PDB file of C-alpha atoms in Angstrom:
ATOM      1  CA  UNK A  33       0.093   0.175   0.186  1.00 39.00           C
ATOM      2  CA  UNK A  34       1.283   3.606   0.346  1.00 39.00           C
ATOM      3  CA  UNK A  35       1.108   4.578   3.778  1.00 39.00           C
ATOM      4  CA  UNK A  36       4.660   5.687   5.467  1.00 37.00           C
ATOM      5  CA  UNK A  37       5.278   8.774   7.338  1.00 35.00           C
ATOM      6  CA  UNK A  38       6.989  10.394   4.738  1.00 33.00           C
ATOM      7  CA  UNK A  39       3.557  10.267   2.718  1.00 29.00           C
ATOM      8  CA  UNK A  40       4.443   8.177  -0.363  1.00 31.00           C
ATOM      9  CA  UNK A  41       5.348   4.915  -1.072  1.00 31.00           C
ATOM     10  CA  UNK A  42       6.395   3.041  -4.344  1.00 33.00           C
ATOM     11  CA  UNK A  43       3.666   0.926  -6.035  1.00 36.00           C
ATOM     12  CA  UNK A  44       6.400  -1.846  -6.158  1.00 32.00           C
ATOM     13  CA  UNK A  45       5.790  -2.334  -2.458  1.00 36.00           C
ATOM     14  CA  UNK A  46       2.674  -2.475  -2.053  1.00 38.00           C
ATOM     15  CA  UNK A  47       2.395  -6.168  -1.539  1.00 36.00           C
ATOM     16  CA  UNK A  48       4.930  -6.165   1.376  1.00 40.00           C
ATOM     17  CA  UNK A  49       3.012  -3.631   2.917  1.00 46.00           C
ATOM     18  CA  UNK A  50       3.930  -0.318   4.347  1.00 47.00           C
ATOM     19  CA  UNK A  51       5.336   0.281   7.892  1.00 45.00           C
ATOM     20  CA  UNK A  52       4.341   3.377   9.637  1.00 49.00           C
ATOM     21  CA  UNK A  53       6.329   4.107  12.737  1.00 46.00           C
ATOM     22  CA  UNK A  54       7.168   6.612  15.474  1.00 46.00           C
ATOM     23  CA  UNK A  55       9.461   7.482  18.255  1.00 46.00           C
ATOM     24  CA  UNK A  56       8.835   9.260  21.423  1.00 47.00           C
ATOM     25  CA  UNK A  57       6.421   9.083  24.200  1.00 48.00           C
ATOM     26  CA  UNK A  58       2.865  10.775  23.375  1.00 50.00           C
ATOM     27  CA  UNK A  59       3.174  12.571  19.875  1.00 69.00           C
ATOM     28  CA  UNK A  60       1.089  11.147  17.056  1.00 71.00           C
ATOM     29  CA  UNK A  61       1.859  11.115  13.586  1.00 71.00           C
ATOM     30  CA  UNK A  62      -0.780  10.747  10.835  1.00 75.00           C
ATOM     31  CA  UNK A  63       0.110   9.245   7.233  1.00 75.00           C
ATOM     32  CA  UNK A  64      -2.002   8.929   3.800  1.00 78.00           C
ATOM     33  CA  UNK A  65      -2.312   7.199   1.022  1.00 76.00           C
ATOM     34  CA  UNK A  66      -2.501  10.131  -1.468  1.00 67.00           C
ATOM     35  CA  UNK A  67      -1.921   8.344  -4.554  1.00 67.00           C
ATOM     36  CA  UNK A  68      -5.160   6.318  -4.524  1.00 72.00           C
ATOM     37  CA  UNK A  69      -8.340   7.849  -3.504  1.00 83.00           C
ATOM     38  CA  UNK A  70     -11.596   6.258  -3.203  1.00 90.00           C
ATOM     39  CA  UNK A  71     -14.559   7.040  -4.864  1.00 91.00           C
ATOM     40  CA  UNK A  72     -16.617   3.948  -5.518  1.00 92.00           C
ATOM     41  CA  UNK A  73     -16.989   0.453  -4.968  1.00 92.00           C
ATOM     42  CA  UNK A  74     -15.455  -1.727  -1.811  1.00 93.00           C
ATOM     43  CA  UNK A  75     -12.074  -1.735  -0.685  1.00 92.00           C
ATOM     44  CA  UNK A  76     -10.374  -3.788   2.111  1.00 93.00           C
ATOM     45  CA  UNK A  77      -6.924  -3.428   3.983  1.00 90.00           C
ATOM     46  CA  UNK A  78      -5.398  -5.272   7.049  1.00 90.00           C
ATOM     47  CA  UNK A  79      -3.401  -3.328   9.610  1.00 87.00           C
ATOM     48  CA  UNK A  80      -1.145  -5.031  12.213  1.00 85.00           C
ATOM     49  CA  UNK A  81      -0.078  -3.484  15.333  1.00 83.00           C
ATOM     50  CA  UNK A  82       3.356  -4.407  15.534  1.00 80.00           C
ATOM     51  CA  UNK A  83       4.597  -2.910  18.687  1.00 76.00           C
ATOM     52  CA  UNK A  84       2.858  -2.107  21.976  1.00 73.00           C
ATOM     53  CA  UNK A  85       0.868   1.146  21.878  1.00 73.00           C
ATOM     54  CA  UNK A  86      -2.014   2.520  19.821  1.00 79.00           C
ATOM     55  CA  UNK A  87      -2.951   3.269  16.316  1.00 86.00           C
ATOM     56  CA  UNK A  88      -5.917   4.821  14.878  1.00 88.00           C
ATOM     57  CA  UNK A  89      -6.768   3.842  11.183  1.00 91.00           C
ATOM     58  CA  UNK A  90      -9.234   3.987   8.553  1.00 92.00           C
ATOM     59  CA  UNK A  91     -10.248   6.529   6.341  1.00 92.00           C
ATOM     60  CA  UNK A  92      -9.884  10.210   5.669  1.00 90.00           C
ATOM     61  CA  UNK A  93     -11.204  12.878   2.927  1.00 88.00           C
ATOM     62  CA  UNK A  94      -9.621  14.665   0.520  1.00 84.00           C
ATOM     63  CA  UNK A  95      -9.166  17.454   2.348  1.00 82.00           C
ATOM     64  CA  UNK A  96      -7.139  16.059   5.577  1.00 82.00           C
ATOM     65  CA  UNK A  97      -3.632  16.841   4.733  1.00 75.00           C
ATOM     66  CA  UNK A  98      -1.090  14.721   6.881  1.00 73.00           C
ATOM     67  CA  UNK A  99       2.216  16.783   5.843  1.00 71.00           C
ATOM     68  CA  UNK A 100       0.647  19.553   7.534  1.00 71.00           C
ATOM     69  CA  UNK A 101       0.575  17.660  11.173  1.00 70.00           C
ATOM     70  CA  UNK A 102      -2.713  17.521  11.738  1.00 74.00           C
ATOM     71  CA  UNK A 103      -4.237  14.429  13.486  1.00 81.00           C
ATOM     72  CA  UNK A 104      -6.321  12.403  11.100  1.00 81.00           C
ATOM     73  CA  UNK A 105      -8.651  11.187  14.015  1.00 79.00           C
ATOM     74  CA  UNK A 106      -9.408  15.001  14.425  1.00 80.00           C
ATOM     75  CA  UNK A 107     -10.327  15.376  10.626  1.00 83.00           C
ATOM     76  CA  UNK A 108     -13.382  16.932   9.924  1.00 83.00           C
ATOM     77  CA  UNK A 109     -13.651  14.210   6.914  1.00 86.00           C
ATOM     78  CA  UNK A 110     -12.074  11.393   9.161  1.00 89.00           C
ATOM     79  CA  UNK A 111     -13.449   8.017  10.389  1.00 92.00           C
ATOM     80  CA  UNK A 112     -10.800   6.016  12.533  1.00 92.00           C
ATOM     81  CA  UNK A 113     -10.519   3.099  14.701  1.00 94.00           C
ATOM     82  CA  UNK A 114      -8.888   3.913  18.252  1.00 92.00           C
ATOM     83  CA  UNK A 115      -7.204   0.440  18.781  1.00 91.00           C
ATOM     84  CA  UNK A 116      -6.456   1.579  22.408  1.00 90.00           C
ATOM     85  CA  UNK A 117     -10.256   2.330  23.584  1.00 91.00           C
ATOM     86  CA  UNK A 118     -12.083   0.819  20.466  1.00 92.00           C
ATOM     87  CA  UNK A 119     -13.932   3.906  19.510  1.00 91.00           C
ATOM     88  CA  UNK A 120     -14.218   5.326  16.203  1.00 91.00           C
ATOM     89  CA  UNK A 121     -13.246   8.967  16.195  1.00 88.00           C
ATOM     90  CA  UNK A 122     -15.533  10.274  13.044  1.00 84.00           C
ATOM     91  CA  UNK A 123     -14.915  14.235  13.034  1.00 80.00           C
ATOM     92  CA  UNK A 124     -12.909  14.686  16.107  1.00 78.00           C
ATOM     93  CA  UNK A 125     -15.312  12.966  18.155  1.00 84.00           C
ATOM     94  CA  UNK A 126     -15.185   9.699  19.751  1.00 87.00           C
ATOM     95  CA  UNK A 127     -18.327   7.318  19.387  1.00 87.00           C
ATOM     96  CA  UNK A 128     -19.449   3.600  20.627  1.00 89.00           C
ATOM     97  CA  UNK A 129     -20.322   1.185  18.090  1.00 88.00           C
ATOM     98  CA  UNK A 130     -21.890  -2.278  18.452  1.00 89.00           C
ATOM     99  CA  UNK A 131     -19.364  -4.714  18.400  1.00 91.00           C
ATOM    100  CA  UNK A 132     -16.358  -2.279  19.274  1.00 92.00           C
ATOM    101  CA  UNK A 133     -12.797  -3.765  20.554  1.00 93.00           C
ATOM    102  CA  UNK A 134     -12.710  -3.176  24.710  1.00 93.00           C
ATOM    103  CA  UNK A 135     -10.115  -0.795  26.112  1.00 92.00           C
ATOM    104  CA  UNK A 136      -6.837  -2.493  25.535  1.00 88.00           C
ATOM    105  CA  UNK A 137      -8.327  -5.536  23.637  1.00 92.00           C
ATOM    106  CA  UNK A 138      -6.093  -5.295  20.469  1.00 91.00           C
ATOM    107  CA  UNK A 139      -3.099  -5.995  21.369  1.00 90.00           C
ATOM    108  CA  UNK A 140       1.049  -5.942  19.612  1.00 87.00           C
ATOM    109  CA  UNK A 141       0.661  -8.693  16.778  1.00 89.00           C
ATOM    110  CA  UNK A 142      -3.377  -8.403  16.575  1.00 92.00           C
ATOM    111  CA  UNK A 143      -4.460  -7.742  12.569  1.00 92.00           C
ATOM    112  CA  UNK A 144      -7.391  -5.268  12.579  1.00 93.00           C
ATOM    113  CA  UNK A 145      -9.370  -5.451   8.818  1.00 95.00           C
ATOM    114  CA  UNK A 146     -10.876  -2.568   7.750  1.00 95.00           C
ATOM    115  CA  UNK A 147     -13.878  -2.832   4.742  1.00 96.00           C
ATOM    116  CA  UNK A 148     -14.580   0.156   3.182  1.00 95.00           C
ATOM    117  CA  UNK A 149     -18.227  -0.211   1.010  1.00 95.00           C
ATOM    118  CA  UNK A 150     -18.962   3.206  -0.720  1.00 94.00           C
ATOM    119  CA  UNK A 151     -21.814   1.879  -2.620  1.00 93.00           C
ATOM    120  CA  UNK A 152     -23.168   1.581   1.058  1.00 93.00           C
ATOM    121  CA  UNK A 153     -21.454   4.333   3.060  1.00 94.00           C
ATOM    122  CA  UNK A 154     -20.211   1.786   5.744  1.00 94.00           C
ATOM    123  CA  UNK A 155     -16.929   1.057   6.932  1.00 95.00           C
ATOM    124  CA  UNK A 156     -16.859  -2.718   8.793  1.00 96.00           C
ATOM    125  CA  UNK A 157     -14.185  -3.813  11.207  1.00 96.00           C
ATOM    126  CA  UNK A 158     -12.655  -7.496  11.863  1.00 96.00           C
ATOM    127  CA  UNK A 159     -10.145  -8.586  14.334  1.00 95.00           C
ATOM    128  CA  UNK A 160      -7.771 -11.234  13.658  1.00 93.00           C
ATOM    129  CA  UNK A 161     -10.102 -12.350  10.477  1.00 92.00           C
ATOM    130  CA  UNK A 162     -13.672 -12.512  12.869  1.00 94.00           C
ATOM    131  CA  UNK A 163     -15.889  -9.883  11.740  1.00 95.00           C
ATOM    132  CA  UNK A 164     -16.722  -7.226  14.534  1.00 95.00           C
ATOM    133  CA  UNK A 165     -19.492  -5.543  13.160  1.00 94.00           C
ATOM    134  CA  UNK A 166     -19.930  -1.641  11.249  1.00 93.00           C
ATOM    135  CA  UNK A 167     -18.111   0.785  12.689  1.00 92.00           C
ATOM    136  CA  UNK A 168     -19.657   4.113  10.439  1.00 92.00           C
ATOM    137  CA  UNK A 169     -23.150   3.668   8.459  1.00 91.00           C
ATOM    138  CA  UNK A 170     -25.547   6.026   7.657  1.00 90.00           C
ATOM    139  CA  UNK A 171     -27.693   7.262  10.567  1.00 87.00           C
ATOM    140  CA  UNK A 172     -25.199   6.066  13.267  1.00 83.00           C
ATOM    141  CA  UNK A 173     -25.103   8.415  16.646  1.00 78.00           C
ATOM    142  CA  UNK A 174     -22.123   9.467  18.993  1.00 69.00           C
ATOM    143  CA  UNK A 175     -21.820   9.002  22.300  1.00 67.00           C
ATOM    144  CA  UNK A 176     -23.728  12.246  22.942  1.00 72.00           C
ATOM    145  CA  UNK A 177     -26.444  11.413  20.786  1.00 78.00           C
ATOM    146  CA  UNK A 178     -25.512  13.345  17.957  1.00 78.00           C
ATOM    147  CA  UNK A 179     -25.292  12.043  14.366  1.00 80.00           C
ATOM    148  CA  UNK A 180     -21.996  10.550  12.896  1.00 78.00           C
ATOM    149  CA  UNK A 181     -21.005  12.590  10.225  1.00 76.00           C
ATOM    150  CA  UNK A 182     -21.811  10.094   7.036  1.00 81.00           C
ATOM    151  CA  UNK A 183     -18.750   8.817   5.077  1.00 87.00           C
ATOM    152  CA  UNK A 184     -18.584  10.189   1.319  1.00 82.00           C
ATOM    153  CA  UNK A 185     -15.726  10.067  -1.101  1.00 76.00           C
ATOM    154  CA  UNK A 186     -13.277  10.119  -2.180  1.00 92.00           C
ATOM    155  CA  UNK A 187     -11.394   9.090   0.980  1.00 92.00           C
ATOM    156  CA  UNK A 188      -8.155   7.817   1.401  1.00 89.00           C
ATOM    157  CA  UNK A 189      -6.603   5.101   3.825  1.00 89.00           C
ATOM    158  CA  UNK A 190      -5.303   6.417   6.926  1.00 86.00           C
ATOM    159  CA  UNK A 191      -3.063   5.599   9.880  1.00 85.00           C
ATOM    160  CA  UNK A 192      -1.871   7.725  12.943  1.00 83.00           C
ATOM    161  CA  UNK A 193       0.508   6.278  15.474  1.00 81.00           C
ATOM    162  CA  UNK A 194       2.199   7.337  18.389  1.00 75.00           C
ATOM    163  CA  UNK A 195       3.363   6.270  21.620  1.00 68.00           C
ATOM    164  CA  UNK A 196       6.307   4.243  20.206  1.00 69.00           C
ATOM    165  CA  UNK A 197       3.974   2.275  18.055  1.00 74.00           C
ATOM    166  CA  UNK A 198       4.389   1.053  14.855  1.00 75.00           C
ATOM    167  CA  UNK A 199       1.869  -0.647  12.307  1.00 78.00           C
ATOM    168  CA  UNK A 200       1.732  -2.395   9.084  1.00 79.00           C
ATOM    169  CA  UNK A 201      -0.649  -1.297   6.642  1.00 80.00           C
ATOM    170  CA  UNK A 202      -1.479  -3.937   3.669  1.00 81.00           C
ATOM    171  CA  UNK A 203      -4.019  -3.730   0.922  1.00 82.00           C
ATOM    172  CA  UNK A 204      -5.919  -7.209   0.940  1.00 84.00           C
ATOM    173  CA  UNK A 205      -9.299  -8.942  -1.319  1.00 84.00           C
ATOM    174  CA  UNK A 206     -12.185  -8.355   0.756  1.00 81.00           C
ATOM    175  CA  UNK A 207     -13.055 -11.012   3.138  1.00 79.00           C
ATOM    176  CA  UNK A 208     -15.042 -13.549   1.916  1.00 67.00           C
ATOM    177  CA  UNK A 209     -18.448 -12.938   3.939  1.00 68.00           C
ATOM    178  CA  UNK A 210     -18.490  -9.472   2.400  1.00 56.00           C
ATOM    179  CA  UNK A 211     -18.339 -10.724  -1.066  1.00 48.00           C
TER     180      UNK A 211
END
């Protein structure tokens, strides 16, 4: 894939995956796949948390600028899974969702799969191959009862790492039950 903290990754390396990593405590950095915006259809990636720490993984809109130092989880056009708490961060607000992982359930070595279906405007989550649920869908509400900003393309895969964490992102075929 094309996620890296340098914001571009050669297409030849797409099959091996891209590693996003950051050193230092508490500092976050976002990276996006700028080369392949998704405007229609279904798309799937897997993110492996390589080291203890946590990450946010999901999608952002075309307006998010990772090079400008912004946080993907705070983007007005962002929908990301918080691997520490399990929440979805949409437009900078945390929300619970049915099937969300419990706090600290996602550990180093776990694989989070994300299935983006732009036709249905949904973002579904898989943990170690098991479907957990739909993290973003039309009509969802956040913990304050406010509507979650609905998905709208074109979108790009995004990852935000911090606290010394490292994650590998790989584009994969959709899980069989999602076809």
